[in-house]
GROMACS .gro file of C-alpha atoms in nm:
model
   80
    1VAL     CA    1   0.000   0.000   0.000
    2PHE     CA    2   0.296   0.231   0.067
    3SER     CA    3   0.366   0.218  -0.307
    4LEU     CA    4   0.062   0.443  -0.356
    5LYS     CA    5   0.224   0.738  -0.178
    6ASP     CA    6   0.352   0.904  -0.497
    7GLU     CA    7   0.012   0.871  -0.664
    8VAL     CA    8  -0.159   1.025  -0.363
    9LEU     CA    9   0.087   1.313  -0.362
   10THR     CA   10   0.000   1.392  -0.724
   11ASN     CA   11  -0.372   1.318  -0.683
   12PRO     CA   12  -0.481   1.383  -0.321
   13ASP     CA   13  -0.841   1.288  -0.413
   14LEU     CA   14  -0.716   0.928  -0.419
   15GLY     CA   15  -0.702   0.952  -0.039
   16VAL     CA   16  -1.082   0.925  -0.032
   17VAL     CA   17  -1.058   0.599  -0.227
   18ILE     CA   18  -0.786   0.455  -0.006
   19ASN     CA   19  -0.972   0.546   0.311
   20ALA     CA   20  -1.304   0.397   0.198
   21ALA     CA   21  -1.145   0.074   0.074
   22ASN     CA   22  -0.937   0.045   0.390
   23GLU     CA   23  -1.241   0.086   0.614
   24VAL     CA   24  -1.431  -0.185   0.426
   25GLY     CA   25  -1.127  -0.414   0.442
   26VAL     CA   26  -1.056  -0.361   0.812
   27PHE     CA   27  -1.422  -0.406   0.906
   28SER     CA   28  -1.438  -0.727   0.702
   29PHE     CA   29  -1.116  -0.852   0.860
   30LEU     CA   30  -1.246  -0.785   1.210
   31GLU     CA   31  -1.564  -0.971   1.118
   32LYS     CA   32  -1.342  -1.260   0.996
   33LYS     CA   33  -1.477  -1.222   0.642
   34CYS     CA   34  -1.136  -1.170   0.480
   35SER     CA   35  -0.768  -1.221   0.555
   36PHE     CA   36  -0.534  -0.947   0.669
   37LEU     CA   37  -0.358  -0.949   0.330
   38ASP     CA   38  -0.693  -0.902   0.155
   39ILE     CA   39  -0.704  -0.549   0.299
   40SER     CA   40  -0.404  -0.435   0.094
   41ARG     CA   41  -0.532  -0.613  -0.216
   42LEU     CA   42  -0.862  -0.434  -0.171
   43ILE     CA   43  -0.695  -0.094  -0.135
   44LEU     CA   44  -0.466  -0.147  -0.434
   45GLY     CA   45  -0.750  -0.275  -0.652
   46SER     CA   46  -0.973   0.018  -0.559
   47ALA     CA   47  -0.692   0.268  -0.618
   48LYS     CA   48  -0.633   0.121  -0.962
   49LYS     CA   49  -1.004   0.132  -1.051
   50PHE     CA   50  -1.051   0.493  -0.938
   51LYS     CA   51  -0.703   0.631  -1.022
   52SER     CA   52  -0.823   0.908  -1.254
   53LEU     CA   53  -1.075   1.037  -1.001
   54LYS     CA   54  -1.112   1.413  -0.955
   55ILE     CA   55  -1.334   1.548  -0.678
   56SER     CA   56  -1.466   1.902  -0.708
   57SER     CA   57  -1.712   1.933  -0.417
   58VAL     CA   58  -1.789   1.805  -0.071
   59ASP     CA   59  -2.096   1.626  -0.206
   60GLU     CA   60  -1.874   1.437  -0.450
   61ILE     CA   61  -1.662   1.313  -0.159
   62TYR     CA   62  -1.967   1.138  -0.017
   63GLU     CA   63  -2.062   1.001  -0.359
   64VAL     CA   64  -1.712   0.867  -0.423
   65ASP     CA   65  -1.691   0.719  -0.074
   66LYS     CA   66  -2.018   0.532  -0.130
   67GLU     CA   67  -1.914   0.411  -0.476
   68VAL     CA   68  -1.574   0.287  -0.354
   69ARG     CA   69  -1.729   0.108  -0.057
   70GLU     CA   70  -1.974  -0.070  -0.287
   71TYR     CA   71  -1.692  -0.164  -0.524
   72ALA     CA   72  -1.477  -0.289  -0.235
   73LYS     CA   73  -1.760  -0.503  -0.102
   74ARG     CA   74  -1.811  -0.653  -0.448
   75MET     CA   75  -1.437  -0.730  -0.466
   76LEU     CA   76  -1.454  -0.906  -0.130
   77ASN     CA   77  -1.755  -1.108  -0.237
   78ALA     CA   78  -1.561  -1.212  -0.547
   79LYS     CA   79  -1.272  -1.313  -0.318
   80VAL     CA   80  -1.012  -1.044  -0.390
   0.00000   0.00000   0.00000
């Protein structure tokens, strides 16, 4: 996940994606629905999917957060 640092520095909006995917992954891990390593796979997969994201309003932050969480849950159901 640390490999994403340069991308986040050039596109800070990616932080919303990383945070949402991480929260889904950690929650799923704590619920014993995925492995610890699945969390990083989930974050990296979500970052790749949403890498060209540009957020221009606070409302869009909530929309992106919801979309990433749904995507992350689908990835987990498909067994990352």
